[in-house]
Short mmCIF file of C-alpha atoms in Angstrom, two decimals:
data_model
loop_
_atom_site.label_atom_id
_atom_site.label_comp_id
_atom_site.label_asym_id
_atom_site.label_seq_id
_atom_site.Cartn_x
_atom_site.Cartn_y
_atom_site.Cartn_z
CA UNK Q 1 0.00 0.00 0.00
CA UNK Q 2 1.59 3.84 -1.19
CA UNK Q 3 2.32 5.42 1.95
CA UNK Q 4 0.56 9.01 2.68
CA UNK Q 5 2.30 11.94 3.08
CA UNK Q 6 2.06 12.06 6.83
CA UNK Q 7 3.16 8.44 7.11
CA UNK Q 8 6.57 9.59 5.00
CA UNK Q 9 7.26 12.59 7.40
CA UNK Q 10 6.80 10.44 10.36
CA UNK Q 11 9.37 7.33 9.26
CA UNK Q 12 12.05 10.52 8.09
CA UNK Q 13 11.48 13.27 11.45
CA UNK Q 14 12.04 9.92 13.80
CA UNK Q 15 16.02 9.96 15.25
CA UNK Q 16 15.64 6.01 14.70
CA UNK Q 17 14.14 5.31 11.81
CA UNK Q 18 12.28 1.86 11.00
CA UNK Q 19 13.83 -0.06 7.90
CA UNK Q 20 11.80 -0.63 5.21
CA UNK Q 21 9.24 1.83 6.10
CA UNK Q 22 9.48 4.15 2.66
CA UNK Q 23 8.02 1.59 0.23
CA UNK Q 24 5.50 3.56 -1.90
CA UNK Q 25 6.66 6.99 -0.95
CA UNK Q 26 5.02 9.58 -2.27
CA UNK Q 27 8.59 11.83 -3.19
CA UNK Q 28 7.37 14.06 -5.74
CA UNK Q 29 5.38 15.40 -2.76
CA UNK Q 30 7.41 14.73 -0.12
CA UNK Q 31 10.19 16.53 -1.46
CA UNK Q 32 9.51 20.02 -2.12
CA UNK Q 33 7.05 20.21 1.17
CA UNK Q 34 9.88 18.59 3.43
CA UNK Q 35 12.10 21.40 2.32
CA UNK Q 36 9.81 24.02 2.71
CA UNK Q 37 8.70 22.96 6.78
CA UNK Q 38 12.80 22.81 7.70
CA UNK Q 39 12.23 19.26 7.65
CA UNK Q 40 15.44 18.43 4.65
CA UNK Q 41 18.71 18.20 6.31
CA UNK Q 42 16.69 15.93 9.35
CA UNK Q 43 15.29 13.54 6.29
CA UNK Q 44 18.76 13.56 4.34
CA UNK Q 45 20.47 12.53 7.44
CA UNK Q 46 18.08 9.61 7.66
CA UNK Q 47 18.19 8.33 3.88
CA UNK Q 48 22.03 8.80 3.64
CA UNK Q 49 23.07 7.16 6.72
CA UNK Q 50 20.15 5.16 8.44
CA UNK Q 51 17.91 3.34 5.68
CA UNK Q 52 20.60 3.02 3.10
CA UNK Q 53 20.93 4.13 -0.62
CA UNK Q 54 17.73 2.37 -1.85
CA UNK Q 55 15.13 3.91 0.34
CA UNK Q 56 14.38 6.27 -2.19
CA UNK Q 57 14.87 7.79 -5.52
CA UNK Q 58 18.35 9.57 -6.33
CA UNK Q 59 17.24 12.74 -7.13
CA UNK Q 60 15.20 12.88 -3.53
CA UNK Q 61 18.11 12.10 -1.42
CA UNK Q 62 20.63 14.50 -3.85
CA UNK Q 63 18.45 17.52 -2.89
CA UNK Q 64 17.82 16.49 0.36
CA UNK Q 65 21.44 15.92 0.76
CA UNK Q 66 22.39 19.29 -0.52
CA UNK Q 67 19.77 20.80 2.13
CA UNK Q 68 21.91 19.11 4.41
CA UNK Q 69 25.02 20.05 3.21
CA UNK Q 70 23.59 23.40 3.80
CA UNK Q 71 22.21 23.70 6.79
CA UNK Q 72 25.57 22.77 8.57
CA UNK Q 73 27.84 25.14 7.32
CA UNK Q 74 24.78 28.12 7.94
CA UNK Q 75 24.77 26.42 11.28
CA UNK Q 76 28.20 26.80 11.91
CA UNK Q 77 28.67 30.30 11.03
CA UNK Q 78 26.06 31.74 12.40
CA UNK Q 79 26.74 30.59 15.74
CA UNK Q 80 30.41 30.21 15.30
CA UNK Q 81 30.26 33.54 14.78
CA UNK Q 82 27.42 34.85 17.41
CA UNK Q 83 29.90 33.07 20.08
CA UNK Q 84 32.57 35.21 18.70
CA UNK Q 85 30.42 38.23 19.15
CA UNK Q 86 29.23 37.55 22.77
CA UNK Q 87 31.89 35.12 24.63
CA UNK Q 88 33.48 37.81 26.51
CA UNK Q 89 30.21 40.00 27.32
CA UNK Q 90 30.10 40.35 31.22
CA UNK Q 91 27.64 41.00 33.27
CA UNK Q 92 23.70 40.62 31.64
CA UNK Q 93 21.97 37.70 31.49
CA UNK Q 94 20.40 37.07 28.02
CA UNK Q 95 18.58 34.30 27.46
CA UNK Q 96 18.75 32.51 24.10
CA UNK Q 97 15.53 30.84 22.32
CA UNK Q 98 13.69 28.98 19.67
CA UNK Q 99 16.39 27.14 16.74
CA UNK Q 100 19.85 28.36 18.41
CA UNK Q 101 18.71 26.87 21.96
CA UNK Q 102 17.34 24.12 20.53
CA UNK Q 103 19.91 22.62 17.63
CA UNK Q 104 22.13 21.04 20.07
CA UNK Q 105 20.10 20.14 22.95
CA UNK Q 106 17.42 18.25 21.27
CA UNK Q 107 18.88 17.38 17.90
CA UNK Q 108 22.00 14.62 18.06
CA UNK Q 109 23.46 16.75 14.77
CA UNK Q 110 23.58 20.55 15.18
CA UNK Q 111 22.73 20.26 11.34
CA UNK Q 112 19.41 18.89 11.81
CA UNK Q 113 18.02 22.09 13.02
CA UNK Q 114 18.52 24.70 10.70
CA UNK Q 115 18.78 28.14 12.42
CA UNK Q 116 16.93 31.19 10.31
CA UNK Q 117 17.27 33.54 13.05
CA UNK Q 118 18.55 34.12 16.60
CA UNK Q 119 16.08 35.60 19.31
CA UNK Q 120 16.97 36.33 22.11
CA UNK Q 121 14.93 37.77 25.89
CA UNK Q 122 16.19 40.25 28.31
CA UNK Q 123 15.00 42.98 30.65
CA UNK Q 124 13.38 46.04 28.59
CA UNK Q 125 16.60 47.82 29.96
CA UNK Q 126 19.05 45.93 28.58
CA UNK Q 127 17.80 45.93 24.69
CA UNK Q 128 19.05 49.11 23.58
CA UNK Q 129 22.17 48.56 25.47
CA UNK Q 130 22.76 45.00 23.93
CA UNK Q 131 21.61 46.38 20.31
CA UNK Q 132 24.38 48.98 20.67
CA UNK Q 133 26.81 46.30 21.49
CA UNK Q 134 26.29 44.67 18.26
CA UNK Q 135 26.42 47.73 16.28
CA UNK Q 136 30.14 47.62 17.10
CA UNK Q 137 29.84 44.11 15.23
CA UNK Q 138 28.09 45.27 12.11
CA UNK Q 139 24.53 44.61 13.23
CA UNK Q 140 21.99 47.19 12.32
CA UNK Q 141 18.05 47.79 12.72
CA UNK Q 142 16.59 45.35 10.23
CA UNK Q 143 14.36 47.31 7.64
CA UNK Q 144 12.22 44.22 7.09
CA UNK Q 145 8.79 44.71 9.51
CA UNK Q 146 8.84 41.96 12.55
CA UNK Q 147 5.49 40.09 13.20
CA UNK Q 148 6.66 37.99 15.75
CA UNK Q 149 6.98 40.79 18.71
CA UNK Q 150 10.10 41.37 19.29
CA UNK Q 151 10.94 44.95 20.52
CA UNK Q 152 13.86 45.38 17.91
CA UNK Q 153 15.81 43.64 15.25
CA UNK Q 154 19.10 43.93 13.80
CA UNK Q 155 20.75 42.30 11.69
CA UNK Q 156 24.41 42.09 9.75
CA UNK Q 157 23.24 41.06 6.39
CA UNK Q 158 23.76 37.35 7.57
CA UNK Q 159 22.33 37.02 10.54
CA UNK Q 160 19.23 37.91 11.58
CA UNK Q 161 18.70 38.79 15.86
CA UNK Q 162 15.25 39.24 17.43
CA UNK Q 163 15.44 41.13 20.92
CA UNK Q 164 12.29 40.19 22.96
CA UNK Q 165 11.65 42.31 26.22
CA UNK Q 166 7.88 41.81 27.10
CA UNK Q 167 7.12 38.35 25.68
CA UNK Q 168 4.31 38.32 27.23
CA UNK Q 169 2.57 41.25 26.63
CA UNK Q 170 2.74 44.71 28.49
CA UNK Q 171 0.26 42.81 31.30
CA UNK Q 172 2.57 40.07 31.59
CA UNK Q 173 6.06 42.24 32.57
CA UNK Q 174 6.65 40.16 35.77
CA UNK Q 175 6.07 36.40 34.60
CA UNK Q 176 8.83 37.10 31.52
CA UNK Q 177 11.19 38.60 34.10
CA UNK Q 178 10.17 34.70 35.61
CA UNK Q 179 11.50 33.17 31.95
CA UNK Q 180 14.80 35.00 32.80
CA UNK Q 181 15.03 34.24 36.73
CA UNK Q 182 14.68 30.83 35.87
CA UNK Q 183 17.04 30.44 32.77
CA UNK Q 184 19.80 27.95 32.89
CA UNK Q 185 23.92 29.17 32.20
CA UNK Q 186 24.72 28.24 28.29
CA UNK Q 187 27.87 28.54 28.92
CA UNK Q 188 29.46 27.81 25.52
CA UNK Q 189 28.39 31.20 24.83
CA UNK Q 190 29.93 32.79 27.87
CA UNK Q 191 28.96 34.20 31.20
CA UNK Q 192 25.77 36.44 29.91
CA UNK Q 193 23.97 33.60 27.96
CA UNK Q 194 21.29 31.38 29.37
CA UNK Q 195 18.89 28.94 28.28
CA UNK Q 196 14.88 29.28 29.41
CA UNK Q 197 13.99 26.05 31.58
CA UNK Q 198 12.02 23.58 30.00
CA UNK Q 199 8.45 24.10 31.10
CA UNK Q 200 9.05 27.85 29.99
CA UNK Q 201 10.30 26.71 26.59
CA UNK Q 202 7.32 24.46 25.69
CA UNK Q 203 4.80 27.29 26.89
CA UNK Q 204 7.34 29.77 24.58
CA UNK Q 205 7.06 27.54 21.61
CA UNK Q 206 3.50 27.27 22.09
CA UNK Q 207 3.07 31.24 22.44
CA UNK Q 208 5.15 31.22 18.53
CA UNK Q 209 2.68 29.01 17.42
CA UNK Q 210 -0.57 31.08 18.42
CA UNK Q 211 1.01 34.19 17.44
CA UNK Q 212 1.53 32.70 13.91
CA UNK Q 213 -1.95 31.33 14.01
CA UNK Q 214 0.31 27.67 13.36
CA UNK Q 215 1.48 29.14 10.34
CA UNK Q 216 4.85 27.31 11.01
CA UNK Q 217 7.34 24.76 9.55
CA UNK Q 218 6.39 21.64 10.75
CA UNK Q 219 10.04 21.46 12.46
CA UNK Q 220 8.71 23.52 15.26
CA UNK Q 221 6.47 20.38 16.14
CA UNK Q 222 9.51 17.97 15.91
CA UNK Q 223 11.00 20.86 18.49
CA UNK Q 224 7.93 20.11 20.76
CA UNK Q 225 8.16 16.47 20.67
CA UNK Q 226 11.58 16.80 22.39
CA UNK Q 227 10.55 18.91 24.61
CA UNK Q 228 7.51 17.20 25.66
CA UNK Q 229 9.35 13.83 25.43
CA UNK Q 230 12.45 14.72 27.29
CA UNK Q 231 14.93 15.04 24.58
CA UNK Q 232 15.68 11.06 25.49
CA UNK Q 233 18.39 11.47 22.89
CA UNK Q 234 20.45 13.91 24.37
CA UNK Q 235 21.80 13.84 27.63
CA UNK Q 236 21.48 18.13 28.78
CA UNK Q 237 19.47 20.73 30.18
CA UNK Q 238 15.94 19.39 28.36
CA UNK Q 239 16.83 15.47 29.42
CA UNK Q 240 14.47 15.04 32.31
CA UNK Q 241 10.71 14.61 32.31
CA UNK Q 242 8.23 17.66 32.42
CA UNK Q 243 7.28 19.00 36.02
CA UNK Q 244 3.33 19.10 34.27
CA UNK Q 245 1.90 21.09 37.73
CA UNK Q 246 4.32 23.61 36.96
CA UNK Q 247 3.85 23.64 33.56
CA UNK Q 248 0.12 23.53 33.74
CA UNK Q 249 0.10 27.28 36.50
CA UNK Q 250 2.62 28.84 34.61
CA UNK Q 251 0.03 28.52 30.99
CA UNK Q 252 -3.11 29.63 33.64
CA UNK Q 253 -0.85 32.60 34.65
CA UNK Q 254 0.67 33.53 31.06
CA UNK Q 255 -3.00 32.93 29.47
CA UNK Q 256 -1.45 30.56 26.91
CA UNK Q 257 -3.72 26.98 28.19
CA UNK Q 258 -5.77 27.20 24.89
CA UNK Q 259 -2.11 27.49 23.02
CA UNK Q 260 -0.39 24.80 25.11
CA UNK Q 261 -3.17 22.45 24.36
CA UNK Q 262 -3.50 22.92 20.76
CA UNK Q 263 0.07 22.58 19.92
CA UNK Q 264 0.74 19.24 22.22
CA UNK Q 265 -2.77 18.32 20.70
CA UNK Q 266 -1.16 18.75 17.42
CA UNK Q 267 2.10 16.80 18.70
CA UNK Q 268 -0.19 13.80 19.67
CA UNK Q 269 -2.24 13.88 16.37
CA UNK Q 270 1.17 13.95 14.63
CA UNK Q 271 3.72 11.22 16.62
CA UNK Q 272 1.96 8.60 18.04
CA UNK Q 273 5.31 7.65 20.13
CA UNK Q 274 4.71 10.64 21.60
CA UNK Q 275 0.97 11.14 22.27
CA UNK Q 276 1.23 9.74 26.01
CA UNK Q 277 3.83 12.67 26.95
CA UNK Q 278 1.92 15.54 25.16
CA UNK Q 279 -1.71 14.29 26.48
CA UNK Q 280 -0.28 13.32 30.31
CA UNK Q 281 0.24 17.76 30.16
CA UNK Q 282 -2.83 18.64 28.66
CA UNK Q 283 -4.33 21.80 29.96
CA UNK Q 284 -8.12 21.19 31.38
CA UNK Q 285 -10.21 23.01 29.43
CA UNK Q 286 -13.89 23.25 29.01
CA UNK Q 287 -15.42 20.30 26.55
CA UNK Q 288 -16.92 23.06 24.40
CA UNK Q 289 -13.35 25.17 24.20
CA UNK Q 290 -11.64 21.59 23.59
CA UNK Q 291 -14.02 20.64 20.46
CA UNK Q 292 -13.83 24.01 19.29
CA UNK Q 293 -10.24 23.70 18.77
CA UNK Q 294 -9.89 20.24 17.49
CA UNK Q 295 -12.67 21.13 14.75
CA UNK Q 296 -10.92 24.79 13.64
CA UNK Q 297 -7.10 24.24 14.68
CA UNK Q 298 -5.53 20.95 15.77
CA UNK Q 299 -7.40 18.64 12.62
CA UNK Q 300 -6.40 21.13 9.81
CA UNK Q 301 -3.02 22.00 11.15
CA UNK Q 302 -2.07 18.36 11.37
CA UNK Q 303 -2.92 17.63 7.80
CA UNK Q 304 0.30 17.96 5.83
CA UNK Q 305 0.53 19.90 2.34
CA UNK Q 306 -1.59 23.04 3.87
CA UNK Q 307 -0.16 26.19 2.97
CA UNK Q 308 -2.05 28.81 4.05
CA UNK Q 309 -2.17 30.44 7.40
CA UNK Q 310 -5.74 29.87 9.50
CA UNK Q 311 -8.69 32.19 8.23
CA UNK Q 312 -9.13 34.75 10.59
CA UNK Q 313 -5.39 35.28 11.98
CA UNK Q 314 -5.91 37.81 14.65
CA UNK Q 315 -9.24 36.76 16.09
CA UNK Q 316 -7.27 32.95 16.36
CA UNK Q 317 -4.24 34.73 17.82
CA UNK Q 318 -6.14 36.49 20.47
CA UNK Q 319 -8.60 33.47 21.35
CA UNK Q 320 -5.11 31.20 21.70
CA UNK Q 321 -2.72 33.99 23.54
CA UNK Q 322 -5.21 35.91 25.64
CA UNK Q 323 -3.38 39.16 24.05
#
């Protein structure tokens, strides 16, 4: 039996891959869309070096491959040279999100998670200081609008840097300064760069989800399954289970419970290994609220090929952020 599209992304976004699994692959789909959702250099890695040269056409794995091939040298620089910029900054406490955070503490290859753009959180006092401190390394405001609410962004014509003061909305001033009490020491990027805790970086990729009303590349799920899961792969900061009561007040408190369940709703619909993790933190909402979003959110977003954002963005963002 031809395998569907979602059965194809689920053999290739596993870190241990089933043998045999790709017969009747549907790659003239599967190619272009895995590309597109960030999902290439993960899927290369798989067909090159885990389910051997006959899992699939030549032409798939060649532009997989070269996605790849990619995606580790943009890796590398990009945080090769953010280190550079930042290793010897004393003195703040910056806390590094999303992609950067993520690429080697839930990924066993830095190359599997490409990195578009850095973001980063810190007190409202410290942006314009910090932005001024990369000016002296060729970052500048970024001309290109930001929808994803960061107070400013600069950029060196390479690089791209979100700085994110209130997170959480002007309301919400004292539960981000939380996100940065709590943050663990990255140290490989010296003594001002931290890490938010794991329970604040599921609610945070959860809060990127609403705000995009889930238009995102499906990568950001694969990014929640480790997180939710315990990055069993790994052995860092994200490689312990989730403390779920804490988890669970910290969503009432930020307002994001509709946004943490649809996106580990999503996660369950989308990796069945997974489903017992992301349902055991389910939020409790109302039966209504819950059917509501499974009928206009979580069924359509987990249907792979969609291209479009949600109909009605902003009214979704607001019901799922509480902003």
């Amino acid at each position: 039996m031809p395998l569907s599209l979602l059965d194809t992304f689920r053999v290739l976004a596993s870190f241990d891959p089933p043998r045999g699994a790709l017969k009747g692959a549907p790659w003239d789909e599967y190619v272009d869309w895995a590309i597109a959702q960030g999902l290439a250099p993960l899927a290369a890695y798989n067909l090159e070096y885990r389910l051997g040269p006959t899992a699939a056409p030549e032409w798939a794995r060649d532009r997989l491959l070269a996605v790849y091939q990619g995606s580790v040298n943009d890796n590398v620089m990009k945080l090769v040279n953010f280190k550079q910029v930042v290793d010897e900054l004393q003195g703040r406490k910056l806390v590094l999100m999303g992609a950067a955070a993520f690429a080697e503490a839930l990924y066993p290859h830095i190359g599997f998670r490409p990195v578009l753009e850095l973001q980063l959180l810190m007190r409202r006092m410290d942006v314009d200081g910090f932005a001024g401190f990369l000016s002296n390394h060729e970052f500048r405001p970024d001309s290109v609008p930001s929808h994803s609410g960061a107070t400013k962004v600069v950029t060196d014509g390479r690089t791209s840097i979100s700085l994110f003061s209130d997170i959480l909305g002007p309301q919400r001033r004292e539960q981000a300064l939380g996100i940065i009490e709590r943050a663990k020491p990255m140290k490989v990027y010296g003594p001002s760069m931290f890490r938010a805790d794991l329970e604040d970086s599921v609610l945070l990729v959860c809060l990127e989800h609403a705000r995009q009303g889930y238009d995102v590349p499906w990568l950001s799920f694969i990014d929640l399954r480790e997180l939710v899961t315990g990055a069993k792969w790994m052995g860092g900061v994200y490689s312990r289970p989730l403390d779920i009561p804490a988890l669970l007040a910290r969503a009432a408190e930020w307002r994001l419970e509709r946004a943490l369940y649809t996106s580990l709703s999503i996660v369950a619909r989308l990796f069945p290994e997974a489903a017992a993790d992301a349902t055991a933190a389910l939020p409790p909402l109302r039966r209504a609220t819950r059917e509501l979003l499974d009928r206009t959110v979580v069924g359509p977003i987990s249907t792979p090929g969609q291209t479009s954002a949600l109909r009605g963005l902003e009214r979704v963002r607001r019901l799922l952020t509480g902003q």
